[in-house]
Short mmCIF file of C-alpha atoms and ligand atoms in Angstrom, two decimals:
data_model
loop_
_atom_site.label_atom_id
_atom_site.label_comp_id
_atom_site.label_asym_id
_atom_site.label_seq_id
_atom_site.Cartn_x
_atom_site.Cartn_y
_atom_site.Cartn_z
CA MET A 1 -0.24 0.10 0.23
CA PRO A 2 1.80 3.18 -1.08
CA SER A 3 1.89 6.08 1.35
CA GLU A 4 -0.86 8.68 1.45
CA PHE A 5 2.08 11.28 1.95
CA VAL A 6 3.83 10.29 -1.06
CA ARG A 7 2.59 10.86 -4.58
CA GLY A 8 5.53 9.67 -6.99
CA LEU A 9 8.79 10.80 -8.36
CA GLN A 10 9.40 13.44 -10.49
CA CYS A 11 11.64 15.35 -13.01
CA ARG A 12 13.44 18.20 -11.33
CA LEU A 13 14.14 19.94 -14.99
CA CYS A 14 10.86 18.86 -16.96
CA GLY A 15 8.35 18.03 -14.39
CA LYS A 16 7.27 14.63 -15.49
CA GLU A 17 5.74 12.42 -13.04
CA TYR A 18 7.12 8.38 -12.71
CA PRO A 19 5.97 5.82 -10.06
CA LEU A 20 7.91 5.25 -6.80
CA GLU A 21 10.11 2.50 -8.58
CA ALA A 22 14.16 2.39 -8.41
CA LEU A 23 14.91 4.76 -11.41
CA ASN A 24 16.69 8.17 -10.90
CA PHE A 25 16.55 9.81 -14.07
CA CYS A 26 13.99 11.37 -16.33
CA THR A 27 13.49 9.47 -19.74
CA GLU A 28 13.15 12.51 -21.63
CA ASP A 29 15.89 14.89 -20.67
CA PHE A 30 18.00 12.53 -18.14
CA GLY A 31 17.20 15.03 -15.45
CA PRO A 32 17.03 13.86 -11.93
CA LEU A 33 14.26 12.51 -10.23
CA GLU A 34 12.97 13.67 -7.07
CA VAL A 35 10.11 12.33 -4.67
CA GLU A 36 7.05 14.19 -4.74
CA TYR A 37 4.82 14.14 -1.70
CA ASN A 38 1.19 15.28 -0.27
CA TYR A 39 1.88 18.29 1.77
CA ASP A 40 -2.04 18.60 2.82
CA ALA A 41 -2.02 15.18 3.94
CA ILE A 42 1.23 15.60 5.71
CA GLY A 43 -0.17 18.71 7.09
CA LYS A 44 -3.25 16.96 8.68
CA ALA A 45 -1.31 14.33 10.44
CA LEU A 46 1.94 16.24 11.80
CA SER A 47 2.33 18.43 15.01
CA ARG A 48 5.46 19.82 16.75
CA ALA A 49 3.84 17.95 20.00
CA LYS A 50 3.03 14.95 17.77
CA ILE A 51 6.83 14.74 16.64
CA GLU A 52 8.03 15.54 20.04
CA THR A 53 6.55 12.42 21.62
CA ARG A 54 8.21 9.85 19.37
CA PRO A 55 11.69 8.14 19.91
CA PRO A 56 14.79 10.42 19.37
CA THR A 57 15.36 9.42 15.95
CA MET A 58 15.41 10.32 12.34
CA TRP A 59 11.93 8.52 11.83
CA ARG A 60 10.19 10.93 14.15
CA TYR A 61 9.92 12.97 10.67
CA HIS A 62 8.73 9.52 8.70
CA GLU A 63 5.69 11.44 6.86
CA LEU A 64 8.38 13.33 5.29
CA LEU A 65 10.27 10.22 4.11
CA PRO A 66 9.16 7.91 1.05
CA LEU A 67 8.27 4.99 2.49
CA ASP A 68 5.22 2.83 2.30
CA GLY A 69 5.23 1.21 5.71
CA GLU A 70 7.68 1.31 8.99
CA PRO A 71 11.67 1.64 8.34
CA THR A 72 12.89 -1.91 8.65
CA VAL A 73 16.51 -0.47 8.22
CA GLY A 74 18.37 1.89 10.37
CA ALA A 75 15.68 2.05 13.14
CA GLN A 76 18.02 4.01 15.48
CA VAL A 77 19.39 6.42 13.29
CA GLY A 78 19.76 9.96 13.89
CA PHE A 79 18.67 12.88 16.33
CA THR A 80 22.40 13.61 16.66
CA PRO A 81 23.23 16.68 18.97
CA LEU A 82 23.17 20.13 18.12
CA VAL A 83 25.82 21.55 20.32
CA ARG A 84 26.20 25.10 21.37
CA ALA A 85 29.90 25.54 20.41
CA ASN A 86 30.71 28.80 22.56
CA ARG A 87 34.53 28.25 22.11
CA LEU A 88 34.79 27.57 18.76
CA ALA A 89 32.71 30.87 18.47
CA GLU A 90 35.27 32.67 20.32
CA ALA A 91 37.81 31.34 18.11
CA LEU A 92 36.31 32.26 14.99
CA GLY A 93 34.87 35.56 16.31
CA VAL A 94 31.28 35.27 15.94
CA GLU A 95 28.43 35.00 18.78
CA LYS A 96 26.01 32.67 17.71
CA LEU A 97 27.46 28.94 16.84
CA TRP A 98 26.15 25.58 16.75
CA ILE A 99 27.64 22.22 15.39
CA LYS A 100 25.45 19.78 14.01
CA ASN A 101 27.55 16.68 14.89
CA ASP A 102 26.74 13.76 12.68
CA ALA A 103 30.30 12.21 13.54
CA VAL A 104 28.40 10.54 16.63
CA ASN A 105 25.52 9.47 14.02
CA PHE A 106 24.48 5.82 14.86
CA PRO A 107 25.82 3.03 13.69
CA THR A 108 28.89 4.20 11.47
CA LEU A 109 29.42 7.50 12.50
CA SER A 110 28.76 9.52 9.92
CA PHE A 111 25.38 11.32 8.22
CA LYS A 112 25.52 8.80 5.28
CA ASP A 113 23.21 6.30 7.76
CA ARG A 114 20.66 8.63 7.37
CA VAL A 115 20.46 8.26 3.57
CA VAL A 116 21.31 4.44 3.75
CA ALA A 117 18.39 4.08 6.08
CA VAL A 118 15.87 5.03 4.04
CA ALA A 119 17.36 3.75 0.90
CA LEU A 120 17.59 0.15 2.39
CA SER A 121 14.13 0.32 3.68
CA LYS A 122 13.02 1.23 0.24
CA ALA A 123 15.01 -1.35 -1.44
CA ARG A 124 13.27 -4.00 0.68
CA GLU A 125 9.92 -2.79 -0.08
CA LEU A 126 10.73 -3.03 -3.90
CA GLY A 127 12.24 -6.58 -3.23
CA PHE A 128 15.77 -6.37 -3.64
CA LYS A 129 17.63 -8.74 -1.96
CA THR A 130 21.11 -7.55 -3.27
CA VAL A 131 22.25 -3.96 -2.91
CA GLY A 132 25.24 -1.70 -3.41
CA CYS A 133 27.05 1.41 -3.79
CA ALA A 134 29.75 3.70 -5.36
CA SER A 135 31.44 5.36 -2.48
CA THR A 136 34.27 7.58 -1.51
CA GLY A 137 34.20 5.70 2.12
CA ASN A 138 31.65 6.85 4.39
CA LEU A 139 28.90 5.58 2.59
CA ALA A 140 30.52 2.02 2.04
CA ASN A 141 30.83 1.72 5.75
CA SER A 142 27.05 2.47 5.82
CA VAL A 143 25.82 -0.01 3.33
CA ALA A 144 28.09 -2.71 4.43
CA ALA A 145 26.83 -2.37 8.03
CA ASN A 146 23.16 -1.42 7.70
CA ALA A 147 22.84 -4.42 4.97
CA ALA A 148 24.67 -6.75 7.08
CA ALA A 149 21.97 -6.06 9.87
CA ALA A 150 19.06 -6.29 7.64
CA GLY A 151 20.45 -9.40 6.05
CA LEU A 152 20.78 -8.42 2.58
CA GLU A 153 24.16 -8.58 0.15
CA SER A 154 26.10 -5.86 -0.58
CA TYR A 155 28.65 -4.84 -3.32
CA ILE A 156 30.64 -1.87 -2.44
CA LEU A 157 32.84 -0.24 -4.83
CA ILE A 158 35.26 2.22 -3.90
CA PRO A 159 38.57 3.79 -5.33
CA ALA A 160 41.32 1.61 -4.44
CA ASP A 161 43.42 4.31 -3.12
CA LEU A 162 40.64 5.21 0.06
CA GLU A 163 41.68 5.53 3.68
CA ARG A 164 42.55 2.22 5.49
CA SER A 165 40.16 2.56 8.10
CA LYS A 166 37.47 3.47 5.60
CA ILE A 167 38.17 -0.35 4.24
CA VAL A 168 38.17 -1.87 7.05
CA GLY A 169 35.21 -0.50 8.28
CA THR A 170 33.46 -1.56 5.38
CA ASN A 171 35.14 -5.06 5.22
CA ILE A 172 34.30 -6.20 9.19
CA TYR A 173 30.39 -6.23 7.76
CA GLY A 174 30.99 -8.96 5.38
CA ALA A 175 30.13 -6.73 2.25
CA LYS A 176 32.01 -7.59 -0.82
CA VAL A 177 34.08 -4.71 -1.25
CA ILE A 178 35.82 -4.01 -4.48
CA GLY A 179 38.38 -1.59 -5.03
CA VAL A 180 38.53 -0.01 -8.48
CA ASN A 181 41.71 1.69 -10.32
CA GLY A 182 40.04 5.02 -10.82
CA THR A 183 38.50 7.97 -9.45
CA TYR A 184 35.13 8.00 -7.69
CA ASP A 185 33.41 9.40 -11.25
CA GLN A 186 34.92 6.01 -12.92
CA VAL A 187 33.46 4.19 -10.04
CA ASN A 188 30.06 5.55 -10.01
CA ARG A 189 29.92 4.88 -13.90
CA LEU A 190 31.05 1.12 -13.28
CA CYS A 191 28.31 0.91 -10.75
CA THR A 192 25.47 2.37 -13.48
CA GLN A 193 26.48 -0.79 -15.59
CA ILE A 194 26.55 -3.03 -12.72
CA ALA A 195 22.88 -1.96 -11.32
CA PHE A 196 21.22 -2.50 -14.49
CA LYS A 197 22.94 -5.43 -15.87
CA TYR A 198 22.31 -7.15 -12.33
CA GLY A 199 19.04 -5.69 -11.33
CA TRP A 200 20.17 -4.89 -8.07
CA GLY A 201 19.53 -1.86 -5.91
CA PHE A 202 22.47 0.33 -5.70
CA VAL A 203 21.52 3.46 -2.86
CA ASN A 204 23.10 6.37 -5.01
CA ILE A 205 22.07 5.38 -8.31
CA ASN A 206 19.21 3.83 -9.06
CA LEU A 207 17.95 4.23 -5.31
CA ARG A 208 19.07 7.86 -5.66
CA PRO A 209 15.76 9.69 -5.55
CA PHE A 210 14.75 7.56 -2.04
CA TYR A 211 18.42 7.88 -0.75
CA ALA A 212 18.67 11.60 -0.89
CA GLU A 213 15.73 11.92 0.81
CA GLY A 214 17.30 10.70 3.80
CA SER A 215 19.43 13.77 4.38
CA LYS A 216 16.34 16.25 4.82
CA THR A 217 16.53 14.67 8.54
CA PHE A 218 20.08 16.58 9.14
CA GLY A 219 17.70 19.56 8.67
CA TYR A 220 14.55 19.00 10.31
CA GLU A 221 16.58 18.33 13.35
CA ILE A 222 18.58 21.43 13.42
CA ALA A 223 15.62 23.25 12.87
CA GLU A 224 13.86 21.46 16.10
CA GLN A 225 17.08 21.44 18.29
CA LEU A 226 16.89 25.21 17.85
CA GLY A 227 13.50 25.34 19.24
CA TRP A 228 11.81 25.07 15.85
CA ARG A 229 13.71 27.69 14.27
CA ILE A 230 15.33 28.19 10.84
CA PRO A 231 19.21 29.16 11.35
CA GLN A 232 20.38 32.56 9.19
CA HIS A 233 23.33 30.48 8.28
CA VAL A 234 24.39 27.05 7.66
CA VAL A 235 27.85 25.81 6.31
CA CYS A 236 27.86 22.22 4.43
CA PRO A 237 30.42 19.95 3.46
CA MET A 238 29.71 19.13 -0.23
CA ALA A 239 30.82 15.68 -2.47
CA GLY A 240 28.11 15.13 -5.02
CA GLY A 241 25.84 18.31 -3.82
CA SER A 242 23.02 16.55 -2.50
CA LEU A 243 23.14 16.81 1.31
CA ILE A 244 23.29 20.91 1.23
CA GLY A 245 20.31 21.00 -1.32
CA LYS A 246 17.98 18.22 1.26
CA ILE A 247 18.90 20.54 4.54
CA HIS A 248 17.42 23.54 2.70
CA LYS A 249 14.43 21.92 1.25
CA ALA A 250 13.79 20.50 4.98
CA PHE A 251 13.86 24.24 6.06
CA GLY A 252 10.98 25.29 3.51
CA GLU A 253 9.17 21.74 4.09
CA LEU A 254 8.70 22.78 7.88
CA ALA A 255 7.89 26.06 7.07
CA LYS A 256 5.20 25.14 4.21
CA LEU A 257 3.97 22.72 7.01
CA GLY A 258 3.65 25.27 9.68
CA LEU A 259 6.16 23.73 11.87
CA VAL A 260 8.51 26.50 11.83
CA LYS A 261 8.18 30.51 10.99
CA ASP A 262 9.18 30.59 7.30
CA SER A 263 12.84 32.68 7.57
CA PRO A 264 15.51 32.89 5.21
CA CYS A 265 18.68 30.88 5.75
CA LYS A 266 21.53 31.56 3.58
CA MET A 267 23.27 27.95 2.48
CA TYR A 268 27.03 27.67 2.12
CA GLY A 269 28.94 24.98 0.25
CA ALA A 270 32.41 23.88 1.48
CA GLN A 271 34.88 21.83 -0.62
CA ALA A 272 38.63 21.04 -0.64
CA THR A 273 40.61 22.96 -2.98
CA GLY A 274 42.13 19.82 -4.46
CA CYS A 275 38.73 18.75 -5.71
CA ASN A 276 36.63 22.15 -5.73
CA PRO A 277 34.19 21.50 -9.04
CA ILE A 278 30.85 23.17 -7.14
CA THR A 279 32.74 26.01 -5.35
CA ASP A 280 34.89 26.67 -8.57
CA ALA A 281 31.33 27.50 -10.43
CA VAL A 282 30.05 29.45 -7.67
CA LYS A 283 32.79 31.46 -7.43
CA ASN A 284 33.39 32.33 -11.32
CA ASN A 285 29.68 32.93 -11.59
CA ARG A 286 29.25 29.38 -14.16
CA GLU A 287 25.89 27.70 -13.82
CA GLN A 288 27.49 24.73 -14.70
CA HIS A 289 30.61 23.02 -12.48
CA LYS A 290 33.73 21.96 -14.83
CA PRO A 291 34.65 18.20 -13.83
CA ILE A 292 37.65 17.95 -11.93
CA ARG A 293 39.42 14.67 -13.38
CA LYS A 294 41.85 14.34 -10.99
CA PRO A 295 40.83 14.95 -7.46
CA ASN A 296 43.49 15.51 -5.22
CA THR A 297 43.27 16.19 -1.27
CA ILE A 298 43.29 14.27 1.72
CA ALA A 299 39.15 15.11 2.13
CA LYS A 300 38.98 12.08 0.01
CA SER A 301 35.33 11.73 1.10
CA LEU A 302 34.41 14.83 -0.46
CA ALA A 303 36.31 13.82 -3.83
CA ILE A 304 33.89 13.61 -6.20
CA GLY A 305 35.27 15.52 -9.50
CA ASP A 306 31.70 15.32 -11.47
CA PRO A 307 28.90 16.05 -8.70
CA ALA A 308 25.36 14.52 -9.65
CA ASP A 309 23.95 17.49 -7.72
CA GLY A 310 26.55 20.24 -8.38
CA PHE A 311 24.26 22.22 -10.75
CA PHE A 312 21.57 22.31 -7.99
CA ALA A 313 23.92 23.16 -5.18
CA ALA A 314 25.52 25.93 -6.97
CA LYS A 315 22.22 27.47 -7.94
CA LEU A 316 20.90 26.93 -4.28
CA MET A 317 24.05 28.90 -3.21
CA ARG A 318 23.47 31.76 -5.34
CA GLU A 319 19.90 31.98 -4.88
CA THR A 320 19.57 31.76 -1.42
CA GLY A 321 22.36 34.45 -0.75
CA GLY A 322 25.12 32.10 0.24
CA TRP A 323 28.08 31.60 -1.37
CA GLY A 324 30.85 28.67 -1.72
CA GLU A 325 34.44 28.48 -1.02
CA ASP A 326 37.05 25.91 -0.74
CA VAL A 327 40.52 25.33 1.52
CA SER A 328 43.73 23.24 1.12
CA ASP A 329 44.94 20.25 2.70
CA ALA A 330 46.77 22.36 5.08
CA GLU A 331 43.83 24.51 6.25
CA ILE A 332 41.64 21.65 6.59
CA ILE A 333 44.09 19.84 9.06
CA GLU A 334 44.48 22.98 11.10
CA ALA A 335 40.70 23.33 11.25
CA MET A 336 40.09 19.74 12.52
CA ILE A 337 42.62 20.40 15.34
CA LEU A 338 41.08 23.83 16.13
CA LEU A 339 37.47 21.84 16.43
CA GLY A 340 38.98 19.16 18.50
CA ARG A 341 40.90 21.96 20.84
CA THR A 342 37.78 24.29 21.11
CA GLU A 343 34.91 21.78 21.24
CA GLY A 344 36.11 18.15 21.94
CA ILE A 345 34.95 16.97 18.25
CA PHE A 346 36.98 14.85 16.64
CA ALA A 347 35.78 15.21 12.82
CA GLU A 348 37.11 13.59 9.72
CA THR A 349 38.60 15.46 6.97
CA ALA A 350 35.09 16.68 5.72
CA GLY A 351 34.64 18.52 9.18
CA GLY A 352 37.91 20.61 8.80
CA VAL A 353 36.68 21.89 5.50
CA THR A 354 33.50 22.81 7.02
CA VAL A 355 35.29 24.70 9.82
CA ALA A 356 38.10 26.08 7.61
CA VAL A 357 35.59 27.34 4.86
CA ALA A 358 33.53 29.02 8.07
CA ARG A 359 36.47 30.83 8.85
CA LYS A 360 37.66 31.86 5.34
CA LEU A 361 34.00 33.00 4.86
CA LEU A 362 33.80 35.22 7.99
CA GLU A 363 37.40 36.61 7.34
CA GLN A 364 36.05 37.65 3.85
CA GLY A 365 32.99 39.08 5.17
CA ARG A 366 30.29 37.04 3.57
CA ILE A 367 29.10 35.86 6.92
CA PRO A 368 28.27 38.61 9.18
CA ARG A 369 30.00 37.78 12.64
CA ASP A 370 26.75 38.64 14.85
CA GLU A 371 24.12 36.30 13.15
CA GLU A 372 23.54 32.73 13.83
CA ILE A 373 25.74 29.86 12.16
CA VAL A 374 25.08 26.36 12.00
CA LEU A 375 28.16 24.46 10.77
CA CYS A 376 27.46 20.70 9.63
CA ILE A 377 29.82 18.15 11.00
CA THR A 378 29.31 14.93 8.93
CA GLY A 379 31.79 12.06 9.78
CA ASN A 380 34.16 11.16 12.74
CA GLY A 381 37.64 11.84 12.61
CA LEU A 382 38.61 8.24 13.83
CA LYS A 383 38.19 7.14 10.20
CA THR A 384 40.51 9.64 8.82
CA GLN A 385 43.58 9.68 11.48
CA ASP A 386 46.62 9.52 9.23
CA ALA A 387 45.45 13.01 7.94
CA VAL A 388 46.11 14.51 11.34
CA ALA A 389 48.81 12.27 12.85
CA GLU A 390 51.74 13.60 11.86
CA ALA A 391 50.60 17.43 12.45
CA LEU A 392 50.26 16.18 16.49
CA GLU A 393 52.82 16.36 19.11
CA ARG A 394 53.85 12.65 20.14
CA PRO A 395 53.26 11.78 23.97
CA VAL A 396 55.99 12.14 26.19
CA VAL A 397 56.94 9.45 27.42
CA ILE A 398 58.26 8.83 31.13
CA GLU A 399 59.59 6.53 33.34
CA PRO A 400 56.93 4.56 35.69
CA ASN A 401 57.71 7.23 39.06
CA LEU A 402 56.44 10.55 40.64
CA ALA A 403 59.97 11.77 40.52
CA ALA A 404 59.96 11.15 36.34
CA PHE A 405 56.62 13.01 36.60
CA GLU A 406 57.91 15.83 38.62
CA LEU A 407 60.39 16.48 36.36
CA LEU A 408 58.57 16.56 33.13
CA VAL A 409 56.00 19.10 34.61
CA GLU A 410 58.16 21.16 37.12
CA GLY A 411 61.11 20.64 35.55
CA ALA A 412 59.96 21.87 32.54
CA ALA A 413 58.42 24.74 33.90
CA ALA A 414 61.39 25.73 35.41
CA ARG A 415 63.56 25.41 32.76
CA GLU A 416 61.36 26.76 30.25
CA PRO A 417 62.45 30.17 29.90
CA ALA A 418 66.11 28.92 29.40
CA LEU A 419 64.57 26.77 26.52
CA VAL A 420 63.60 30.07 24.87
C1 PLP B 501 31.58 12.96 5.62
C2 PLP B 501 30.93 13.52 4.57
N1 PLP B 501 30.52 14.71 4.45
C3 PLP B 501 29.87 15.35 3.43
C4 PLP B 501 29.61 14.42 2.06
C5 PLP B 501 29.12 15.09 1.03
O1 PLP B 501 27.50 14.45 0.62
P1 PLP B 501 26.82 15.11 -0.75
O2 PLP B 501 27.23 14.12 -1.62
O3 PLP B 501 25.38 14.63 -0.44
O4 PLP B 501 27.47 16.45 -1.12
C6 PLP B 501 30.17 13.40 1.95
C7 PLP B 501 29.74 12.32 0.87
O5 PLP B 501 30.49 11.65 0.84
C8 PLP B 501 30.72 12.87 3.32
O6 PLP B 501 31.21 11.44 3.32
ZN1 ZN B 502 12.60 15.19 -17.50
#
């Protein structure tokens, strides 16, 4: 039984309608398909009070997600902390700063568990037994873990040079992990052929319209956790360019349903300079991005040279009055350390990108220092330890006695002036 809240799929370019099937592009113009909802019915079913009584997971907004029945994958995903980040605010010279922290999202420590929970629940409704993805790492972890827990077979294709912990953190779940000698875009093309030939459900390919909707919950939670308000500025990392658009869509939906007051939010996209197709398009006032053939950055999770939603992400930044900016690997590392030392949050390289870009945009005067800013932290630093390991001081090693400790602490302090 299809849900009364979901109408079907619709092409984002020409508006042609399609049934709720595993299809991600319009047969007329190859435009991406998006889920279309019946907001009148949702509006009658949902209220703030109703949502607030539900368990603290992403499914408290289930009327706004494209499933026919109850979710069967990822029942506990979401409702991660929105942290008031006063110490980072002071370091950046701003007044009102929050971090939405999906570094601690369950079960695989990135926001990808949100998209996978929807995609795999939908895959089961559509009858798929084998699922898969093309991934820059976090999606690999999440599809493998959630497929294992759901008893689905999974094929995960990744660029062969991914971080070791992202590979181990996929293999552990018994997925079939295939490293491909090539870039993410080449992996993605191959997966499109595999999905078509074998009839499998690839979460970010033929299941993409459903998958993408999961990211909206990141936005619903920000608004609810702010006390049912839309923030003025959101800085979001971009790879395929999907998450940033879905956060904004989430705010718009809440406003349309009367759950928050409609107020503008400027969206800022963050990338690494070594793979910056979307921010490059924004900064150079181009509608279409130029694909980056060989990404080269430590932010491997964001290294998509030809982003599927690049056009829409760039348009969104322009239309909301936000901006796009990118940062070097050195700036990413510095920002990861700054976030750790001010807020006690260990984010992955993508988090370093977000914090460093926020700092840059503040310095450029593009984000005002006295308004409300939310930074999107989307992945965990334990997965990309090599990126910062060399930049951190090694621990001092002492003999196991108090004298050695005293010498270290007091001796060093006493000697300090002499050392300068
Ligand atoms: C940690 C992290 N943050 C952000 C993103 C960007 O998401 P999107 O592809 O929706 O732009 C990714 C994508 O892989 C990611 O792994
Ligand atoms: Zn179309």
